[in-house]
């Protein structure tokens, strides 16, 4: 493990982001003076990372000495002072992640210290504007939170007919593989894009009201997206 | 390559399912007498697979000698005669698939020939009822077609702000990995399930009308699904 400059870092937070970030910083050779858990804040660090819940970021930032540089790790918060160091990944307790692959989004453009740190822990560092970061955060909701919910709906539908969600996993994997080398728009399949009215009608007939609206809206959206007119 | 019984099989169809199925059957040691491309149908085979588009299945079935067993490969069609041999996978030209992992759904329950064939090419064979097969097909639309569309929406949102969809891929991968060992319902994350009103409002403000309805509906659906009341 190499000693990476003489930066002394304090991480404010005790959740999954804070824990994983401290590990990454230590592995990159930085000194993490403190992983903060509501105890007193050390005042002589070179940089303070705020990795608490969005709602608490502003309050916590007020505890940091005014002359000290700070950065928060949130995808959606804007703070009047300091920078942003946003790792675009979901962190879970006890699940190792490979930081080299995690995109780290940096604001502002002119922060050499945040840049240096990001580049020492990831191969995928990008400078963003607040507007871009907001859009990324929003896109991640569509690409991850909403897709996970559709898997939840699938599982519910299958369970109702005594079928295992495992049956769909090979197909889900194939769907995921396809977007590694193609734009998702190019590899859309299914009855909506074929405008296969017979199948669409069969599906609508067996769907409960609560998922029928989702079915219709996403079918319509697929057709609008791929409409050549 | 072992010679697997003396079954002589004709596959009616010239698309991706027909091509991949013929390969799997040949690899398992069966004789594929004919891969049909609108030429005359051989009348002396032991089994006929119909792997044409849903709309054409009935017409094609009428070309098969009446005393001969047949099965179609569709997730949603019901035919008055014959069985179903439905491989739950998406097939693309020139993309190899590992048939051992592909779930094959068989109807009816009492077809030893279809069973034997399915078990010789896959480790994941399941007997279904027409109702179960319909539900699986519908679930696959939610789990694959609709998720792919949400990735398409994400890509569009990112492109609009000069960001690459690649930035989201590590996060999508992690989301996919999580459902390998957990029910998707257990690993739902994001502002909707947290009822994080500030973030939800920020997202709504920057969304175009055309995706706002999807955002609201899926947010609502997540909240309904996870409502403890």
Short mmCIF file of C-alpha atoms in Angstrom, two decimals:
data_model
loop_
_atom_site.label_atom_id
_atom_site.label_comp_id
_atom_site.label_asym_id
_atom_site.label_seq_id
_atom_site.Cartn_x
_atom_site.Cartn_y
_atom_site.Cartn_z
CA UNK A 1 0.00 0.00 0.00
CA UNK A 2 1.53 3.32 -1.07
CA UNK A 3 1.37 6.47 1.02
CA UNK A 4 -0.55 8.92 -1.15
CA UNK A 5 0.51 12.48 -0.35
CA UNK A 6 0.08 13.80 3.13
CA UNK A 7 -3.63 14.48 2.94
CA UNK A 8 -5.48 13.87 6.15
CA UNK A 9 -9.13 13.21 5.54
CA UNK A 10 -12.19 13.15 7.75
CA UNK A 11 -15.31 11.35 6.59
CA UNK A 12 -18.53 12.52 8.16
CA UNK A 13 -21.07 9.74 8.04
CA UNK A 14 -21.54 6.20 9.23
CA UNK A 15 -23.60 4.61 6.48
CA UNK A 16 -22.59 2.42 3.56
CA UNK A 17 -21.14 5.22 1.43
CA UNK A 18 -18.97 6.45 4.30
CA UNK A 19 -17.74 2.95 5.12
CA UNK A 20 -16.93 2.01 1.53
CA UNK A 21 -15.33 5.39 0.80
CA UNK A 22 -13.07 5.18 3.83
CA UNK A 23 -11.92 1.75 2.70
CA UNK A 24 -11.17 3.04 -0.80
CA UNK A 25 -9.24 6.03 0.54
CA UNK A 26 -7.19 3.88 2.90
CA UNK A 27 -6.46 1.41 0.10
CA UNK A 28 -5.25 4.30 -2.06
CA UNK A 29 -2.83 5.31 0.68
CA UNK A 30 -4.65 8.25 2.22
CA UNK A 31 -4.92 8.85 5.93
CA UNK A 32 -8.46 8.77 7.17
CA UNK A 33 -8.26 10.57 10.48
CA UNK A 34 -11.80 9.96 11.46
CA UNK A 35 -14.93 8.12 10.43
CA UNK A 36 -17.45 10.29 12.16
CA UNK A 37 -20.31 8.91 14.16
CA UNK A 38 -21.87 11.93 15.80
CA UNK A 39 -18.83 12.40 18.03
CA UNK A 40 -16.79 15.61 17.98
CA UNK A 41 -15.28 16.62 14.64
CA UNK A 42 -11.50 16.84 14.32
CA UNK A 43 -10.63 20.38 13.24
CA UNK A 44 -7.16 19.89 11.73
CA UNK A 45 -7.87 17.68 8.68
CA UNK A 46 -7.05 18.75 5.09
CA UNK A 47 -10.37 17.64 3.60
CA UNK A 48 -13.82 16.73 4.88
CA UNK A 49 -16.13 14.33 3.06
CA UNK A 50 -19.80 14.56 3.98
CA UNK A 51 -21.43 11.19 3.39
CA UNK A 52 -24.65 11.50 5.35
CA UNK A 53 -28.27 11.37 4.16
CA UNK A 54 -29.30 14.17 1.79
CA UNK A 55 -31.41 15.94 4.36
CA UNK A 56 -28.56 16.14 6.87
CA UNK A 57 -25.82 17.40 4.53
CA UNK A 58 -26.40 21.11 5.06
CA UNK A 59 -26.46 20.85 8.85
CA UNK A 60 -23.34 18.73 8.92
CA UNK A 61 -21.52 21.12 6.60
CA UNK A 62 -22.02 23.86 9.22
CA UNK A 63 -19.98 21.84 11.71
CA UNK A 64 -16.88 21.94 9.50
CA UNK A 65 -14.35 24.76 10.09
CA UNK A 66 -15.05 27.54 7.57
CA UNK A 67 -11.56 27.64 6.09
CA UNK A 68 -11.47 23.91 5.33
CA UNK A 69 -12.28 22.27 1.98
CA UNK A 70 -15.19 19.88 1.93
CA UNK A 71 -17.13 17.75 -0.53
CA UNK A 72 -20.37 15.82 -0.24
CA UNK A 73 -21.16 12.52 -1.96
CA UNK A 74 -24.79 13.06 -2.95
CA UNK A 75 -26.29 12.85 -6.42
CA UNK A 76 -28.91 15.47 -5.84
CA UNK A 77 -27.91 17.98 -3.17
CA UNK A 78 -26.54 21.43 -3.89
CA UNK A 79 -24.57 23.17 -1.20
CA UNK A 80 -23.45 26.80 -1.17
CA UNK A 81 -19.90 25.82 -0.22
CA UNK A 82 -17.51 23.02 -1.13
CA UNK A 83 -17.42 20.45 -3.88
CA UNK A 84 -19.11 17.25 -4.95
CA UNK A 85 -17.58 13.79 -5.01
CA UNK A 86 -20.41 11.57 -6.23
CA UNK A 87 -19.69 7.85 -6.70
CA UNK A 88 -22.35 6.53 -9.09
CA UNK A 89 -22.90 3.18 -7.42
CA UNK A 90 -25.15 1.57 -4.87
CA UNK A 91 -23.36 0.41 -1.74
CA UNK A 92 -24.50 -2.37 0.53
CA UNK A 93 -23.16 -3.54 3.83
CA UNK A 94 -20.66 -6.39 3.49
CA UNK A 95 -20.78 -6.33 -0.31
CA UNK A 96 -17.36 -5.53 -1.76
CA UNK A 97 -17.30 -3.20 -4.77
CA UNK A 98 -14.48 -2.59 -7.20
CA UNK A 99 -13.90 1.14 -7.02
CA UNK A 100 -11.79 1.12 -10.20
CA UNK A 101 -15.02 0.67 -12.21
CA UNK A 102 -17.18 3.12 -10.31
CA UNK A 103 -17.78 6.41 -12.12
CA UNK A 104 -16.91 9.30 -9.80
CA UNK A 105 -18.45 12.63 -10.69
CA UNK A 106 -16.57 15.70 -9.56
CA UNK A 107 -17.64 19.31 -9.04
CA UNK A 108 -16.34 21.94 -9.40
CA UNK A 109 -14.11 21.73 -12.45
CA UNK A 110 -11.17 23.44 -10.74
CA UNK A 111 -10.67 21.26 -7.70
CA UNK A 112 -7.27 19.55 -8.11
CA UNK A 113 -7.52 17.85 -4.73
CA UNK A 114 -10.84 16.09 -5.48
CA UNK A 115 -9.54 15.14 -8.92
CA UNK A 116 -6.38 13.63 -7.57
CA UNK A 117 -8.24 11.58 -5.01
CA UNK A 118 -10.88 10.39 -7.50
CA UNK A 119 -8.24 9.33 -10.01
CA UNK A 120 -6.40 7.40 -7.33
CA UNK A 121 -9.41 5.27 -6.53
CA UNK A 122 -11.25 5.00 -9.88
CA UNK A 123 -10.46 4.75 -13.60
CA UNK A 124 -13.70 6.47 -14.44
CA UNK A 125 -13.62 10.09 -13.26
CA UNK A 126 -15.76 12.74 -14.87
CA UNK A 127 -16.31 16.42 -14.19
CA UNK A 128 -19.98 17.35 -14.21
CA UNK A 129 -22.11 20.43 -13.79
CA UNK A 130 -24.87 20.43 -11.16
CA UNK A 131 -27.37 20.11 -14.01
CA UNK A 132 -25.62 17.02 -15.40
CA UNK A 133 -25.40 15.43 -11.97
CA UNK A 134 -29.12 15.97 -11.41
CA UNK A 135 -29.85 14.34 -14.76
CA UNK A 136 -27.61 11.37 -13.95
CA UNK A 137 -29.35 10.89 -10.64
CA UNK A 138 -32.73 11.01 -12.37
CA UNK A 139 -31.58 8.60 -15.10
CA UNK A 140 -30.37 6.17 -12.47
CA UNK A 141 -33.87 6.10 -11.00
CA UNK A 142 -35.26 5.00 -14.38
CA UNK A 143 -32.40 2.59 -15.10
CA UNK A 144 -32.17 0.95 -11.67
CA UNK A 145 -34.93 1.76 -9.18
CA UNK A 146 -37.74 1.49 -11.71
CA UNK A 147 -36.34 -1.61 -13.44
CA UNK A 148 -36.00 -3.29 -10.05
CA UNK A 149 -39.64 -2.47 -9.41
CA UNK A 150 -40.65 -4.06 -12.73
CA UNK A 151 -38.80 -7.20 -11.63
CA UNK A 152 -40.81 -7.01 -8.41
CA UNK A 153 -44.02 -6.84 -10.43
CA UNK A 154 -42.88 -9.84 -12.50
CA UNK A 155 -42.16 -11.84 -9.41
CA UNK A 156 -45.59 -11.03 -8.01
CA UNK A 157 -47.28 -12.09 -11.25
CA UNK A 158 -45.36 -15.37 -11.32
CA UNK A 159 -45.89 -16.19 -7.67
CA UNK A 160 -49.63 -15.78 -8.17
CA UNK A 161 -49.52 -18.71 -10.61
CA UNK A 162 -47.09 -20.83 -8.56
CA UNK A 163 -44.14 -20.08 -10.79
CA UNK A 164 -40.63 -19.15 -9.70
CA UNK A 165 -39.02 -15.82 -10.59
CA UNK A 166 -35.87 -17.89 -11.28
CA UNK A 167 -37.45 -18.93 -14.58
CA UNK A 168 -36.97 -15.38 -15.87
CA UNK A 169 -33.37 -14.92 -14.79
CA UNK A 170 -31.69 -16.30 -17.94
CA UNK A 171 -33.87 -14.00 -20.04
CA UNK A 172 -33.15 -11.00 -17.81
CA UNK A 173 -29.43 -11.76 -18.04
CA UNK A 174 -29.62 -11.88 -21.83
CA UNK A 175 -31.49 -8.55 -21.86
CA UNK A 176 -28.77 -7.07 -19.69
CA UNK A 177 -25.98 -8.50 -21.88
CA UNK A 178 -27.47 -6.98 -25.01
CA UNK A 179 -27.06 -3.42 -23.76
CA UNK A 180 -23.36 -3.94 -23.13
CA UNK A 181 -22.68 -3.60 -26.85
CA UNK A 182 -25.83 -1.96 -28.15
CA UNK A 183 -27.89 1.06 -27.40
CA UNK A 184 -31.00 -0.20 -25.57
CA UNK A 185 -33.10 1.54 -28.19
CA UNK A 186 -31.61 -0.72 -30.89
CA UNK A 187 -32.41 -3.97 -29.10
CA UNK A 188 -35.99 -3.36 -27.99
CA UNK A 189 -38.17 -6.44 -28.46
CA UNK A 190 -41.66 -7.52 -27.46
CA UNK A 191 -45.28 -7.12 -28.52
CA UNK A 192 -45.32 -3.32 -28.10
CA UNK A 193 -42.61 -2.57 -30.66
CA UNK A 194 -44.04 -5.18 -33.05
CA UNK A 195 -47.47 -3.63 -32.51
CA UNK A 196 -48.67 -7.21 -31.98
CA UNK A 197 -52.25 -6.32 -31.13
CA UNK A 198 -53.37 -9.90 -30.45
CA UNK A 199 -50.72 -10.45 -27.78
CA UNK A 200 -51.20 -6.99 -26.28
CA UNK A 201 -54.91 -7.74 -25.92
CA UNK A 202 -54.24 -11.18 -24.37
CA UNK A 203 -51.95 -9.58 -21.80
CA UNK A 204 -54.39 -6.81 -20.97
CA UNK A 205 -57.12 -9.37 -20.31
CA UNK A 206 -55.17 -11.22 -17.61
CA UNK A 207 -53.72 -8.15 -15.86
CA UNK A 208 -55.12 -6.73 -12.66
CA UNK A 209 -56.17 -3.11 -12.76
CA UNK A 210 -53.19 -2.07 -10.63
CA UNK A 211 -50.65 -3.13 -13.26
CA UNK A 212 -52.77 -2.51 -16.34
CA UNK A 213 -52.04 1.22 -16.25
CA UNK A 214 -48.30 0.56 -16.14
CA UNK A 215 -48.64 -1.94 -18.99
CA UNK A 216 -50.55 0.50 -21.16
CA UNK A 217 -48.31 3.47 -20.43
CA UNK A 218 -45.04 1.64 -21.10
CA UNK A 219 -46.48 -0.01 -24.21
CA UNK A 220 -47.51 3.43 -25.48
CA UNK A 221 -44.12 4.89 -24.59
CA UNK A 222 -42.29 2.12 -26.49
CA UNK A 223 -44.48 2.77 -29.51
CA UNK A 224 -43.93 6.54 -29.34
CA UNK A 225 -40.18 6.11 -28.97
CA UNK A 226 -39.94 3.80 -31.96
CA UNK A 227 -42.50 5.52 -34.14
CA UNK A 228 -40.81 6.26 -37.43
CA UNK A 229 -43.25 9.06 -38.34
CA UNK B 1 -22.03 -36.42 -30.53
CA UNK B 2 -24.39 -39.19 -29.48
CA UNK B 3 -27.21 -40.47 -31.66
CA UNK B 4 -30.32 -39.76 -29.62
CA UNK B 5 -33.04 -42.29 -30.47
CA UNK B 6 -34.30 -42.54 -33.98
CA UNK B 7 -36.53 -39.51 -33.94
CA UNK B 8 -36.66 -37.64 -37.20
CA UNK B 9 -37.66 -34.04 -36.69
CA UNK B 10 -38.86 -31.31 -39.02
CA UNK B 11 -38.63 -27.69 -37.91
CA UNK B 12 -41.04 -25.35 -39.62
CA UNK B 13 -39.63 -21.84 -39.54
CA UNK B 14 -36.60 -19.91 -40.67
CA UNK B 15 -36.17 -17.30 -37.93
CA UNK B 16 -33.88 -17.18 -34.93
CA UNK B 17 -35.84 -19.66 -32.80
CA UNK B 18 -35.89 -22.22 -35.64
CA UNK B 19 -32.19 -21.83 -36.32
CA UNK B 20 -31.14 -22.06 -32.67
CA UNK B 21 -33.50 -24.96 -31.98
CA UNK B 22 -32.21 -26.97 -34.92
CA UNK B 23 -28.67 -26.49 -33.65
CA UNK B 24 -29.64 -27.63 -30.16
CA UNK B 25 -31.44 -30.71 -31.51
CA UNK B 26 -28.53 -31.68 -33.74
CA UNK B 27 -26.10 -31.20 -30.85
CA UNK B 28 -28.26 -33.49 -28.73
CA UNK B 29 -28.02 -36.18 -31.40
CA UNK B 30 -31.39 -35.85 -33.08
CA UNK B 31 -31.88 -35.95 -36.82
CA UNK B 32 -33.30 -32.75 -38.17
CA UNK B 33 -34.70 -33.79 -41.53
CA UNK B 34 -35.67 -30.37 -42.63
CA UNK B 35 -35.41 -26.72 -41.68
CA UNK B 36 -38.40 -25.44 -43.52
CA UNK B 37 -38.28 -22.31 -45.62
CA UNK B 38 -41.62 -22.26 -47.41
CA UNK B 39 -40.64 -25.26 -49.52
CA UNK B 40 -42.67 -28.46 -49.46
CA UNK B 41 -43.05 -30.19 -46.10
CA UNK B 42 -41.62 -33.69 -45.66
CA UNK B 43 -44.47 -35.98 -44.64
CA UNK B 44 -42.57 -38.83 -42.97
CA UNK B 45 -41.03 -37.19 -39.91
CA UNK B 46 -41.77 -38.31 -36.32
CA UNK B 47 -42.27 -34.81 -34.91
CA UNK B 48 -42.89 -31.35 -36.30
CA UNK B 49 -41.81 -28.17 -34.49
CA UNK B 50 -43.58 -24.98 -35.54
CA UNK B 51 -41.27 -22.04 -34.93
CA UNK B 52 -42.88 -19.32 -37.02
CA UNK B 53 -44.36 -15.98 -35.96
CA UNK B 54 -47.42 -16.22 -33.70
CA UNK B 55 -49.84 -15.15 -36.40
CA UNK B 56 -48.70 -17.86 -38.81
CA UNK B 57 -48.72 -20.82 -36.40
CA UNK B 58 -52.29 -21.93 -37.04
CA UNK B 59 -51.94 -21.84 -40.84
CA UNK B 60 -48.66 -23.71 -40.72
CA UNK B 61 -50.13 -26.36 -38.40
CA UNK B 62 -52.70 -27.16 -41.10
CA UNK B 63 -49.91 -28.17 -43.48
CA UNK B 64 -48.75 -30.96 -41.16
CA UNK B 65 -50.14 -34.47 -41.71
CA UNK B 66 -53.03 -34.99 -39.31
CA UNK B 67 -51.70 -38.16 -37.71
CA UNK B 68 -48.32 -36.59 -36.84
CA UNK B 69 -47.33 -35.09 -33.47
CA UNK B 70 -46.43 -31.40 -33.48
CA UNK B 71 -45.45 -28.68 -31.01
CA UNK B 72 -45.12 -24.93 -31.38
CA UNK B 73 -42.56 -22.74 -29.61
CA UNK B 74 -44.66 -19.69 -28.77
CA UNK B 75 -45.25 -18.17 -25.35
CA UNK B 76 -48.73 -16.96 -26.08
CA UNK B 77 -50.45 -19.02 -28.80
CA UNK B 78 -53.00 -21.74 -28.11
CA UNK B 79 -53.60 -24.34 -30.76
CA UNK B 80 -56.38 -26.93 -30.87
CA UNK B 81 -53.92 -29.71 -31.66
CA UNK B 82 -50.40 -30.62 -30.58
CA UNK B 83 -48.14 -29.52 -27.76
CA UNK B 84 -46.04 -26.58 -26.68
CA UNK B 85 -42.26 -26.45 -26.46
CA UNK B 86 -41.55 -22.90 -25.30
CA UNK B 87 -37.90 -21.94 -24.69
CA UNK B 88 -37.95 -18.92 -22.38
CA UNK B 89 -35.12 -17.00 -23.97
CA UNK B 90 -34.55 -14.32 -26.56
CA UNK B 91 -32.60 -15.52 -29.60
CA UNK B 92 -30.49 -13.32 -31.84
CA UNK B 93 -28.73 -14.10 -35.07
CA UNK B 94 -25.10 -15.11 -34.57
CA UNK B 95 -25.36 -14.94 -30.77
CA UNK B 96 -24.67 -18.34 -29.21
CA UNK B 97 -26.83 -19.33 -26.27
CA UNK B 98 -26.26 -22.06 -23.74
CA UNK B 99 -29.36 -24.23 -24.00
CA UNK B 100 -28.55 -26.04 -20.75
CA UNK B 101 -29.61 -22.88 -18.86
CA UNK B 102 -32.69 -22.05 -20.89
CA UNK B 103 -35.98 -22.91 -19.18
CA UNK B 104 -38.11 -25.00 -21.55
CA UNK B 105 -41.82 -25.06 -20.80
CA UNK B 106 -43.72 -28.12 -21.95
CA UNK B 107 -47.42 -28.72 -22.58
CA UNK B 108 -49.22 -31.03 -22.25
CA UNK B 109 -48.18 -32.86 -19.11
CA UNK B 110 -48.42 -36.29 -20.76
CA UNK B 111 -46.11 -35.87 -23.73
CA UNK B 112 -43.11 -38.18 -23.14
CA UNK B 113 -41.55 -37.26 -26.50
CA UNK B 114 -41.44 -33.51 -25.81
CA UNK B 115 -40.16 -34.20 -22.29
CA UNK B 116 -37.37 -36.41 -23.49
CA UNK B 117 -36.23 -33.89 -26.07
CA UNK B 118 -36.41 -30.95 -23.66
CA UNK B 119 -34.40 -32.81 -21.02
CA UNK B 120 -31.76 -33.70 -23.56
CA UNK B 121 -31.10 -30.08 -24.42
CA UNK B 122 -31.80 -28.22 -21.15
CA UNK B 123 -31.37 -28.75 -17.40
CA UNK B 124 -34.36 -26.55 -16.72
CA UNK B 125 -37.53 -28.23 -17.99
CA UNK B 126 -40.90 -27.42 -16.53
CA UNK B 127 -44.42 -28.55 -17.32
CA UNK B 128 -46.86 -25.65 -17.45
CA UNK B 129 -50.53 -25.08 -18.02
CA UNK B 130 -51.65 -22.66 -20.75
CA UNK B 131 -52.54 -20.21 -18.00
CA UNK B 132 -49.06 -20.41 -16.47
CA UNK B 133 -47.40 -20.00 -19.84
CA UNK B 134 -49.49 -16.88 -20.55
CA UNK B 135 -48.46 -15.44 -17.18
CA UNK B 136 -44.79 -16.19 -17.83
CA UNK B 137 -44.99 -14.49 -21.19
CA UNK B 138 -46.62 -11.45 -19.61
CA UNK B 139 -44.07 -11.38 -16.77
CA UNK B 140 -41.26 -11.46 -19.30
CA UNK B 141 -42.66 -8.32 -20.89
CA UNK B 142 -42.39 -6.52 -17.54
CA UNK B 143 -39.01 -8.02 -16.66
CA UNK B 144 -37.31 -7.59 -20.04
CA UNK B 145 -39.15 -5.52 -22.64
CA UNK B 146 -40.20 -2.81 -20.22
CA UNK B 147 -36.88 -2.69 -18.37
CA UNK B 148 -35.09 -2.34 -21.70
CA UNK B 149 -37.40 0.56 -22.50
CA UNK B 150 -36.53 2.25 -19.19
CA UNK B 151 -32.86 1.92 -20.14
CA UNK B 152 -33.78 3.57 -23.44
CA UNK B 153 -35.39 6.45 -21.55
CA UNK B 154 -32.28 6.76 -19.35
CA UNK B 155 -30.06 6.92 -22.38
CA UNK B 156 -32.22 9.61 -23.92
CA UNK B 157 -32.13 11.67 -20.72
CA UNK B 158 -28.34 11.38 -20.50
CA UNK B 159 -27.70 12.13 -24.16
CA UNK B 160 -29.71 15.32 -23.80
CA UNK B 161 -27.12 16.55 -21.29
CA UNK B 162 -24.09 15.23 -23.20
CA UNK B 163 -23.56 12.30 -20.87
CA UNK B 164 -22.83 8.72 -21.87
CA UNK B 165 -25.14 5.83 -20.99
CA UNK B 166 -21.95 3.92 -20.13
CA UNK B 167 -21.82 5.87 -16.86
CA UNK B 168 -24.85 3.94 -15.64
CA UNK B 169 -23.66 0.47 -16.59
CA UNK B 170 -21.81 -0.38 -13.35
CA UNK B 171 -24.91 0.64 -11.38
CA UNK B 172 -27.21 -1.37 -13.66
CA UNK B 173 -24.91 -4.37 -13.25
CA UNK B 174 -25.05 -4.06 -9.48
CA UNK B 175 -28.85 -3.82 -9.60
CA UNK B 176 -28.92 -6.98 -11.70
CA UNK B 177 -26.50 -8.80 -9.37
CA UNK B 178 -28.65 -8.05 -6.34
CA UNK B 179 -31.63 -10.00 -7.66
CA UNK B 180 -29.52 -13.12 -8.13
CA UNK B 181 -29.68 -13.78 -4.40
CA UNK B 182 -32.56 -11.63 -3.27
CA UNK B 183 -36.16 -11.12 -4.17
CA UNK B 184 -36.30 -7.80 -6.09
CA UNK B 185 -38.86 -6.61 -3.58
CA UNK B 186 -36.29 -6.91 -0.77
CA UNK B 187 -33.64 -4.81 -2.52
CA UNK B 188 -35.73 -1.89 -3.78
CA UNK B 189 -33.91 1.43 -3.32
CA UNK B 190 -34.40 5.03 -4.43
CA UNK B 191 -36.39 8.13 -3.51
CA UNK B 192 -39.81 6.50 -4.03
CA UNK B 193 -39.41 3.79 -1.39
CA UNK B 194 -37.76 6.28 1.00
CA UNK B 195 -40.63 8.67 0.29
CA UNK B 196 -37.91 11.29 -0.18
CA UNK B 197 -40.23 14.12 -1.19
CA UNK B 198 -37.46 16.66 -1.84
CA UNK B 199 -35.72 14.45 -4.38
CA UNK B 200 -38.98 13.35 -5.99
CA UNK B 201 -39.89 17.01 -6.47
CA UNK B 202 -36.47 17.86 -7.92
CA UNK B 203 -36.83 15.03 -10.43
CA UNK B 204 -40.34 16.01 -11.41
CA UNK B 205 -39.19 19.57 -12.11
CA UNK B 206 -36.58 18.55 -14.69
CA UNK B 207 -38.64 15.87 -16.44
CA UNK B 208 -40.41 16.44 -19.74
CA UNK B 209 -44.13 15.81 -19.77
CA UNK B 210 -43.70 12.62 -21.80
CA UNK B 211 -41.73 10.86 -19.06
CA UNK B 212 -43.31 12.57 -16.07
CA UNK B 213 -46.36 10.29 -16.24
CA UNK B 214 -44.13 7.20 -16.18
CA UNK B 215 -42.14 8.66 -13.29
CA UNK B 216 -45.26 9.38 -11.24
CA UNK B 217 -46.92 6.05 -11.98
CA UNK B 218 -43.88 3.92 -11.12
CA UNK B 219 -43.14 6.00 -8.03
CA UNK B 220 -46.72 5.47 -6.91
CA UNK B 221 -46.53 1.76 -7.69
CA UNK B 222 -43.33 1.36 -5.65
CA UNK B 223 -44.98 3.12 -2.73
CA UNK B 224 -48.13 0.99 -2.99
CA UNK B 225 -46.09 -2.21 -3.19
CA UNK B 226 -44.04 -1.36 -0.13
CA UNK B 227 -46.76 0.25 1.90
CA UNK B 228 -46.87 -1.53 5.22
CA UNK B 229 -50.47 -0.55 5.90
#
